[in-house]
């Protein structure tokens, strides 16, 4: 009887924690995908200046020169990192107005791309005429804080913790719900609801087991 009551409690915890956080996790996935390919999207929409036509063995501009050019364009701002592109003859300089904006919500971080051979600026992510810049800022703000700065960031962090609760409760429920079946069984001959439940259980426990194996 005690085990049955405990299972019911875990079922309610799993049910509601999953329902509450799923929509926000989907939002993070949808907004995170374009952010992963931000540079490629900027290349597609930004209309960057073409690379200079130089011999294959042409020397590259010193990184110090590019850093000075970035600081001259944005006096007083900080350079957080510099990326030497292995596939394209360019160097990307990442900047931020201050460490507070770099680490906190409502980020104002941006980047400048330079031709690695000539030092000419190819693209400025904050340029008002940069196509797609406003869209990417919209996506980034939605992804990081839901447009409400620190409260939004903390809310998304809470959704992440709720997702952890959903995973743990799902693992604890898998045994009692599947104790009469082999691991990973999907009853294809049963009703659609049963098939979806079995598939849900299989995907959930397989993903969790895979994460443990990787760790």
XYZ file of N, CA and C in Angstrom:
645
model
N 0.832 -1.205 0.000
C 0.000 0.000 0.000
C 0.869 1.259 0.000
N 1.928 1.223 0.833
C 2.842 2.365 0.903
C 3.499 2.612 -0.442
N 3.905 1.523 -1.107
C 4.553 1.645 -2.410
C 3.598 2.233 -3.443
N 2.304 1.832 -3.370
C 1.311 2.335 -4.298
C 1.106 3.834 -4.116
N 1.019 4.269 -2.851
C 0.848 5.700 -2.567
C 2.063 6.480 -3.055
N 3.252 5.938 -2.800
C 4.482 6.593 -3.250
C 4.515 6.712 -4.768
N 4.095 5.666 -5.468
C 4.064 5.688 -6.923
C 3.094 6.750 -7.432
N 1.949 6.869 -6.787
C 0.982 7.880 -7.194
C 1.539 9.282 -7.006
N 2.242 9.484 -5.919
C 2.854 10.795 -5.670
C 3.884 11.126 -6.742
N 4.734 10.157 -7.059
C 5.747 10.373 -8.083
C 5.105 10.589 -9.453
N 3.988 9.905 -9.683
C 3.277 10.091 -10.949
C 2.773 11.523 -11.079
N 2.177 12.065 -10.020
C 1.688 13.448 -10.062
C 2.838 14.432 -10.219
N 3.938 14.168 -9.518
C 5.115 15.041 -9.635
C 5.644 15.019 -11.071
N 5.754 13.811 -11.628
C 6.269 13.674 -12.990
C 5.329 14.334 -14.002
N 4.040 14.127 -13.820
C 3.048 14.656 -14.750
C 3.088 16.182 -14.806
N 3.001 16.823 -13.660
C 2.887 18.277 -13.642
C 4.223 18.973 -13.879
N 5.308 18.414 -13.408
C 6.615 19.018 -13.693
C 6.906 18.965 -15.183
N 6.523 17.864 -15.826
C 6.738 17.738 -17.269
C 5.865 18.708 -18.049
N 4.588 18.799 -17.670
C 3.663 19.680 -18.384
C 4.072 21.142 -18.269
N 4.521 21.549 -17.090
C 4.863 22.960 -16.877
C 6.115 23.359 -17.656
N 7.138 22.506 -17.648
C 8.413 22.915 -18.237
C 8.531 22.613 -19.731
N 7.696 21.727 -20.265
C 7.872 21.293 -21.654
C 7.773 22.447 -22.645
N 6.777 23.317 -22.476
C 6.609 24.425 -23.410
C 7.815 25.344 -23.439
N 8.393 25.612 -22.279
C 9.550 26.503 -22.212
C 10.804 25.818 -22.748
N 10.923 24.506 -22.547
C 12.044 23.782 -23.133
C 11.960 23.799 -24.653
N 10.739 23.664 -25.189
C 10.564 23.748 -26.633
C 10.949 25.140 -27.136
N 10.573 26.167 -26.400
C 10.950 27.533 -26.769
C 12.466 27.692 -26.793
N 13.157 27.147 -25.790
C 14.612 27.245 -25.737
C 15.263 26.503 -26.903
N 14.699 25.366 -27.271
C 15.235 24.612 -28.409
C 15.053 25.392 -29.715
N 13.865 25.954 -29.908
C 13.568 26.665 -31.149
C 14.384 27.946 -31.279
N 14.594 28.646 -30.166
C 15.381 29.876 -30.222
C 16.878 29.593 -30.170
N 17.256 28.466 -29.579
C 18.684 28.139 -29.505
C 19.263 27.712 -30.835
N 18.432 27.094 -31.681
C 18.931 26.601 -32.964
C 19.482 27.719 -33.847
N 18.746 28.835 -34.071
C 19.343 29.908 -34.874
C 20.551 30.555 -34.210
N 20.617 30.532 -32.875
C 21.780 31.106 -32.198
C 23.028 30.266 -32.432
N 22.853 28.943 -32.544
C 23.993 28.078 -32.839
C 24.594 28.424 -34.200
N 23.716 28.750 -35.144
C 24.162 29.063 -36.505
C 24.142 30.570 -36.760
N 24.389 31.353 -35.716
C 24.333 32.808 -35.834
C 25.299 33.341 -36.884
N 26.534 32.845 -36.868
C 27.523 33.331 -37.840
C 27.097 33.010 -39.260
N 26.569 31.801 -39.465
C 26.128 31.420 -40.810
C 24.936 32.262 -41.258
N 24.028 32.569 -40.330
C 22.876 33.415 -40.674
C 23.333 34.824 -40.992
N 24.286 35.327 -40.216
C 24.828 36.659 -40.499
C 25.503 36.689 -41.863
N 26.225 35.613 -42.194
C 26.857 35.540 -43.510
C 25.817 35.574 -44.620
N 24.697 34.912 -44.394
C 23.657 34.834 -45.417
C 22.930 36.159 -45.589
N 22.678 36.836 -44.481
C 21.862 38.050 -44.530
C 22.652 39.347 -44.435
N 23.880 39.231 -43.958
C 24.597 40.450 -43.644
C 25.215 41.186 -44.813
N 25.423 40.545 -45.944
C 26.050 41.216 -47.073
C 27.470 41.654 -46.769
N 28.279 40.753 -46.216
C 29.650 41.090 -45.840
C 30.470 41.532 -47.048
N 31.462 42.368 -46.757
C 32.423 42.753 -47.788
C 33.186 41.518 -48.246
N 33.379 41.333 -49.555
C 34.097 40.138 -50.032
C 35.535 40.109 -49.514
N 36.077 38.913 -49.394
C 37.474 38.774 -48.999
C 38.388 39.318 -50.089
N 39.521 39.852 -49.662
C 40.501 40.348 -50.620
C 41.121 39.181 -51.379
N 41.375 39.376 -52.663
C 42.027 38.362 -53.487
C 43.537 38.492 -53.320
N 44.114 37.557 -52.589
C 45.546 37.604 -52.292
C 46.156 36.238 -52.577
N 47.474 36.170 -52.756
C 48.125 34.865 -52.934
C 47.906 33.954 -51.732
N 47.956 32.675 -51.971
C 47.690 31.702 -50.913
C 48.661 31.837 -49.744
N 49.896 32.264 -50.023
C 50.900 32.378 -48.962
C 51.005 33.793 -48.409
N 50.010 34.628 -48.666
C 50.036 36.013 -48.178
C 50.020 36.036 -46.657
N 50.788 36.909 -46.040
C 50.823 36.969 -44.571
C 49.505 37.496 -44.001
N 49.265 37.178 -42.770
C 48.055 37.637 -42.090
C 48.371 38.852 -41.216
N 47.336 39.644 -41.009
C 47.479 40.826 -40.174
C 47.648 40.405 -38.715
N 48.455 41.152 -37.980
C 48.653 40.862 -36.561
C 47.336 41.014 -35.799
N 47.131 40.133 -34.838
C 45.939 40.228 -34.003
C 45.910 41.520 -33.195
N 47.084 42.038 -32.856
C 47.142 43.305 -32.128
C 46.579 44.444 -32.974
N 46.862 44.408 -34.271
C 46.337 45.439 -35.174
C 44.808 45.378 -35.224
N 44.264 44.165 -35.301
C 42.813 44.007 -35.352
C 42.177 44.409 -34.026
N 42.840 44.093 -32.914
C 42.321 44.492 -31.606
C 42.280 46.009 -31.490
N 43.326 46.671 -31.983
C 43.353 48.143 -31.953
C 42.248 48.724 -32.826
N 41.993 48.094 -33.976
C 40.930 48.579 -34.864
C 39.557 48.425 -34.205
N 39.358 47.323 -33.510
C 38.083 47.105 -32.817
C 37.890 48.121 -31.696
N 38.960 48.382 -30.934
C 38.852 49.363 -29.847
C 38.641 50.770 -30.396
N 39.242 51.079 -31.538
C 39.048 52.393 -32.144
C 37.602 52.582 -32.587
N 36.967 51.498 -33.026
C 35.574 51.578 -33.462
C 34.637 51.699 -32.266
N 34.992 51.034 -31.163
C 34.176 51.083 -29.948
C 35.058 51.448 -28.765
N 35.401 52.721 -28.608
C 36.277 53.143 -27.500
C 35.656 52.808 -26.140
N 36.497 52.306 -25.258
C 36.045 52.005 -23.910
C 35.430 50.632 -23.744
N 35.134 49.937 -24.838
C 34.562 48.610 -24.713
C 35.660 47.560 -24.538
N 35.251 46.383 -24.074
C 36.191 45.311 -23.759
C 36.149 44.229 -24.832
N 37.303 43.696 -25.167
C 37.391 42.541 -26.062
C 37.345 41.284 -25.206
N 36.332 40.461 -25.428
C 36.178 39.239 -24.625
C 36.923 38.059 -25.227
N 37.028 38.019 -26.563
C 37.741 36.918 -27.212
C 37.949 37.254 -28.681
N 38.844 36.489 -29.308
C 39.106 36.636 -30.743
C 39.147 35.241 -31.359
N 38.463 35.084 -32.477
C 38.388 33.777 -33.135
C 39.080 33.839 -34.488
N 40.065 32.979 -34.683
C 40.722 32.830 -35.985
C 40.017 31.711 -36.727
N 39.314 32.045 -37.781
C 38.517 31.067 -38.515
C 39.439 30.139 -39.303
N 39.260 28.831 -39.108
C 40.078 27.848 -39.820
C 39.599 27.631 -41.248
N 38.345 27.971 -41.521
C 37.771 27.697 -42.839
C 37.756 28.918 -43.757
N 37.715 30.092 -43.184
C 37.652 31.327 -43.967
C 38.778 32.263 -43.539
N 39.283 33.107 -44.454
C 40.360 34.046 -44.087
C 39.818 35.239 -43.304
N 39.368 35.003 -42.113
C 38.792 36.074 -41.317
C 39.110 35.865 -39.843
N 39.028 36.953 -39.101
C 39.183 36.941 -37.659
C 37.967 37.648 -37.071
N 37.348 37.034 -36.087
C 36.162 37.607 -35.457
C 36.547 38.096 -34.064
N 36.284 39.369 -33.814
C 36.567 39.972 -32.517
C 35.247 40.149 -31.775
N 35.155 39.551 -30.587
C 33.943 39.651 -29.774
C 34.158 40.720 -28.705
N 33.154 41.608 -28.557
C 33.285 42.747 -27.643
C 32.042 42.871 -26.758
N 32.213 43.613 -25.678
C 31.099 43.888 -24.769
C 31.322 45.244 -24.125
N 30.252 45.986 -23.822
C 30.435 47.293 -23.179
C 31.097 47.189 -21.805
N 30.812 46.118 -21.062
C 31.408 45.928 -19.735
C 31.249 44.469 -19.337
N 31.992 44.065 -18.314
C 31.857 42.695 -17.830
C 30.469 42.445 -17.267
N 29.824 43.485 -16.765
C 28.467 43.326 -16.222
C 27.496 42.921 -17.322
N 27.594 43.568 -18.492
C 26.698 43.212 -19.597
C 27.114 41.899 -20.239
N 28.398 41.559 -20.127
C 28.863 40.303 -20.718
C 28.335 39.108 -19.946
N 28.312 39.207 -18.608
C 27.929 38.079 -17.776
C 26.447 38.082 -17.408
N 25.821 39.235 -17.418
C 24.451 39.336 -16.952
C 23.438 39.169 -18.065
N 22.140 39.176 -17.689
C 21.068 39.101 -18.683
C 20.982 40.393 -19.486
N 20.238 40.374 -20.573
C 20.129 41.546 -21.427
C 21.455 41.859 -22.095
N 22.155 40.836 -22.535
C 23.502 40.978 -23.075
C 23.561 41.950 -24.245
N 24.605 42.783 -24.263
C 24.855 43.696 -25.366
C 26.132 43.310 -26.109
N 26.525 42.059 -26.012
C 27.733 41.583 -26.665
C 27.560 41.628 -28.172
N 28.632 41.865 -28.881
C 28.575 41.941 -30.342
C 29.917 41.514 -30.916
N 29.991 41.459 -32.229
C 31.214 40.986 -32.870
C 31.524 41.814 -34.106
N 32.805 41.847 -34.444
C 33.284 42.498 -35.664
C 34.140 41.493 -36.414
N 33.921 41.385 -37.714
C 34.709 40.452 -38.531
C 35.673 41.239 -39.408
N 36.905 40.755 -39.421
C 37.953 41.402 -40.199
C 38.524 40.421 -41.214
N 38.954 40.960 -42.340
C 39.706 40.172 -43.300
C 41.063 39.853 -42.685
N 41.409 38.582 -42.627
C 42.643 38.164 -41.951
C 43.892 38.625 -42.673
N 43.781 38.918 -43.971
C 44.968 39.315 -44.745
C 45.149 40.824 -44.828
N 44.044 41.555 -44.966
C 44.154 43.009 -45.148
C 43.767 43.795 -43.902
N 43.044 43.181 -42.982
C 42.574 43.893 -41.807
C 41.324 44.718 -42.055
N 40.763 44.636 -43.262
C 39.546 45.392 -43.570
C 38.360 44.803 -42.819
N 37.463 45.674 -42.360
C 36.274 45.194 -41.647
C 35.294 44.597 -42.653
N 34.833 43.388 -42.368
C 33.882 42.712 -43.239
C 32.443 42.885 -42.765
N 32.262 42.885 -41.436
C 30.892 42.893 -40.906
C 30.906 43.342 -39.458
N 29.935 44.185 -39.123
C 29.736 44.615 -37.741
C 28.331 44.197 -37.340
N 28.220 43.349 -36.325
C 26.918 42.797 -35.961
C 25.956 43.850 -35.413
N 26.479 45.014 -35.000
C 25.610 46.065 -34.469
C 25.279 47.134 -35.501
N 25.783 46.986 -36.708
C 25.521 47.999 -37.732
C 24.022 48.095 -37.990
N 23.458 49.308 -38.047
C 22.011 49.443 -38.230
C 21.519 48.905 -39.559
N 22.401 48.828 -40.536
C 21.978 48.332 -41.842
C 22.256 46.837 -42.012
N 22.671 46.179 -40.928
C 22.964 44.747 -41.014
C 21.644 43.983 -41.038
N 21.325 43.390 -42.164
C 20.066 42.648 -42.286
C 20.058 41.469 -41.325
N 18.971 41.287 -40.653
C 18.827 40.178 -39.725
C 19.340 40.456 -38.330
N 20.032 41.599 -38.103
C 20.581 41.881 -36.772
C 19.474 42.032 -35.744
N 18.404 42.727 -36.102
C 17.297 42.921 -35.167
C 16.624 41.587 -34.847
N 16.501 40.738 -35.868
C 15.882 39.428 -35.647
C 16.717 38.587 -34.701
N 18.039 38.570 -34.889
C 18.898 37.761 -34.037
C 18.894 38.286 -32.599
N 18.810 39.613 -32.431
C 18.732 40.166 -31.078
C 17.417 39.753 -30.422
N 16.338 39.751 -31.199
C 15.045 39.313 -30.684
C 15.111 37.861 -30.217
N 15.722 37.014 -31.044
C 15.836 35.593 -30.697
C 16.710 35.412 -29.461
N 17.826 36.138 -29.404
C 18.735 36.002 -28.259
C 18.069 36.444 -26.954
N 17.367 37.574 -26.992
C 16.702 38.060 -25.786
C 15.598 37.103 -25.344
N 14.874 36.553 -26.298
C 13.828 35.586 -25.967
C 14.434 34.328 -25.364
N 15.577 33.915 -25.881
C 16.227 32.684 -25.426
C 16.816 32.839 -24.030
N 17.338 34.014 -23.720
C 18.068 34.183 -22.464
C 17.210 34.661 -21.306
N 16.220 35.531 -21.580
C 15.488 36.099 -20.446
C 14.036 36.445 -20.728
N 13.484 36.004 -21.861
C 12.067 36.240 -22.177
C 11.720 37.727 -22.188
N 12.711 38.579 -22.512
C 12.532 40.033 -22.617
C 12.351 40.731 -21.268
N 12.557 40.034 -20.166
C 12.351 40.683 -18.864
C 13.612 40.612 -17.994
N 14.767 40.512 -18.630
C 16.049 40.577 -17.937
C 16.178 39.515 -16.835
N 16.629 39.921 -15.655
C 16.954 38.952 -14.602
C 15.763 38.082 -14.189
N 14.555 38.644 -14.001
C 13.433 37.755 -13.640
C 13.195 36.666 -14.684
N 13.334 37.005 -15.966
C 13.152 35.997 -17.009
C 14.230 34.940 -16.977
N 15.479 35.360 -16.742
C 16.579 34.398 -16.661
C 16.391 33.451 -15.478
N 15.954 33.985 -14.344
C 15.720 33.141 -13.169
C 14.537 32.198 -13.402
N 13.527 32.679 -14.107
C 12.373 31.827 -14.401
C 12.788 30.647 -15.276
N 13.610 30.911 -16.298
C 14.071 29.826 -17.163
C 14.961 28.858 -16.393
N 15.742 29.379 -15.454
C 16.549 28.493 -14.607
C 15.642 27.586 -13.771
N 14.542 28.138 -13.283
C 13.587 27.324 -12.513
C 12.967 26.248 -13.385
N 12.696 26.581 -14.657
C 12.161 25.573 -15.578
C 13.180 24.456 -15.800
N 14.459 24.813 -15.808
C 15.498 23.799 -15.941
C 15.518 22.862 -14.746
N 15.381 23.422 -13.557
C 15.319 22.581 -12.353
C 14.073 21.701 -12.365
N 12.976 22.249 -12.864
C 11.743 21.465 -12.945
C 11.916 20.307 -13.926
N 12.700 20.539 -14.988
C 12.975 19.474 -15.949
C 13.777 18.352 -15.292
N 14.710 18.723 -14.419
C 15.479 17.715 -13.674
C 14.540 16.880 -12.807
N 13.572 17.540 -12.168
C 12.580 16.827 -11.358
C 11.782 15.857 -12.222
N 11.409 16.308 -13.432
C 10.651 15.442 -14.343
C 11.471 14.219 -14.750
N 12.760 14.402 -14.981
C 13.618 13.274 -15.372
C 13.748 12.274 -14.224
N 14.052 12.781 -13.037
C 14.245 11.899 -11.882
C 12.966 11.131 -11.565
N 11.836 11.828 -11.544
C 10.568 11.165 -11.243
C 10.206 10.157 -12.325
N 10.544 10.468 -13.592
C 10.277 9.514 -14.673
C 11.078 8.235 -14.536
N 12.328 8.371 -14.130
C 13.168 7.183 -13.925
C 12.618 6.330 -12.781
N 12.190 6.985 -11.706
C 11.646 6.250 -10.565
C 10.331 5.554 -10.910
N 9.598 6.103 -11.861
C 8.324 5.493 -12.251
C 8.483 4.377 -13.275
N 9.595 4.364 -14.002
C 9.744 3.404 -15.088
C 9.663 1.965 -14.584
N 10.312 1.683 -13.464
C 10.296 0.317 -12.928
C 8.903 -0.168 -12.570
N 8.165 0.561 -11.711
C 6.809 0.108 -11.351
C 5.864 -0.018 -12.547
N 5.971 0.911 -13.524
C 5.059 0.875 -14.660
C 5.400 -0.251 -15.636
N 6.665 -0.662 -15.678
C 7.092 -1.652 -16.661
C 7.570 -2.952 -16.008
N 7.190 -3.202 -14.757
C 7.726 -4.358 -14.041
C 7.281 -5.688 -14.647
N 6.177 -5.701 -15.368
C 5.702 -6.939 -15.982
C 6.119 -7.065 -17.442
N 6.898 -6.128 -17.919
C 7.332 -6.124 -19.320
C 8.847 -6.065 -19.383
N 9.397 -6.512 -20.518
C 10.835 -6.408 -20.731
C 11.224 -4.949 -20.936
N 12.490 -4.656 -20.657
C 13.006 -3.296 -20.817
C 12.819 -2.834 -22.272
N 12.245 -1.653 -22.445
C 12.096 -1.070 -23.768
C 10.949 -1.623 -24.587
N 10.041 -2.369 -23.973
C 8.920 -2.958 -24.722
C 7.968 -1.873 -25.218
N 7.555 -1.976 -26.473
C 6.518 -1.112 -27.050
C 5.408 -2.030 -27.550
N 4.255 -1.959 -26.912
C 3.151 -2.858 -27.254
C 2.402 -2.333 -28.479
N 2.905 -2.682 -29.655
C 2.343 -2.172 -30.901
C 0.952 -2.715 -31.196
N 0.595 -3.833 -30.575
C -0.712 -4.434 -30.840
C -1.813 -3.877 -29.936
N -1.475 -2.968 -29.038
C -2.470 -2.398 -28.132
C -3.020 -1.089 -28.689
N -3.802 -0.407 -27.905
C -4.422 0.844 -28.347
C -3.370 1.923 -28.593
N -3.793 2.966 -29.306
C -2.863 4.049 -29.629
C -2.315 4.698 -28.349
N -3.159 4.859 -27.343
C -2.717 5.469 -26.083
C -1.611 4.640 -25.429
N -1.780 3.320 -25.418
C -0.761 2.437 -24.831
C 0.530 2.494 -25.634
N 0.410 2.497 -26.959
C 1.619 2.563 -27.801
C 2.395 3.857 -27.547
N 1.671 4.987 -27.451
C 2.341 6.265 -27.195
C 2.971 6.279 -25.801
N 2.284 5.677 -24.820
C 2.844 5.620 -23.472
C 4.131 4.803 -23.452
N 4.113 3.640 -24.109
C 5.315 2.805 -24.156
C 6.453 3.506 -24.888
N 6.108 4.191 -25.991
C 7.143 4.909 -26.737
C 7.723 6.056 -25.904
N 6.851 6.744 -25.187
C 7.304 7.813 -24.282
C 8.264 7.255 -23.229
N 7.886 6.144 -22.627
C 8.737 5.523 -21.601
C 10.075 5.068 -22.185
N 10.027 4.502 -23.388
C 11.252 4.011 -24.017
C 12.207 5.157 -24.321
N 11.699 6.215 -24.939
C 12.566 7.345 -25.291
C 13.132 8.015 -24.046
N 12.297 8.138 -23.014
C 12.759 8.781 -21.796
C 13.839 7.990 -21.084
N 13.621 6.693 -20.892
C 14.595 5.882 -20.157
C 15.846 5.628 -20.995
N 15.691 5.536 -22.320
C 16.867 5.325 -23.178
C 17.764 6.550 -23.161
N 17.157 7.752 -23.202
C 17.961 8.969 -23.165
C 18.689 9.099 -21.832
N 17.999 8.765 -20.761
C 18.631 8.853 -19.435
C 19.756 7.825 -19.311
N 19.502 6.598 -19.790
C 20.535 5.555 -19.711
C 21.738 5.933 -20.556
N 21.486 6.555 -21.733
C 22.590 6.994 -22.582
C 23.427 8.064 -21.917
N 22.750 8.986 -21.184
C 23.490 10.027 -20.491
C 24.380 9.459 -19.406
N 23.887 8.448 -18.694
C 24.703 7.800 -17.657
C 25.906 7.105 -18.266
N 25.678 6.413 -19.404
C 26.780 5.700 -20.064
C 27.855 6.670 -20.533
N 27.430 7.834 -21.072
C 28.409 8.820 -21.531
C 29.209 9.377 -20.381
N 28.521 9.581 -19.232
C 29.221 10.106 -18.066
C 30.234 9.111 -17.532
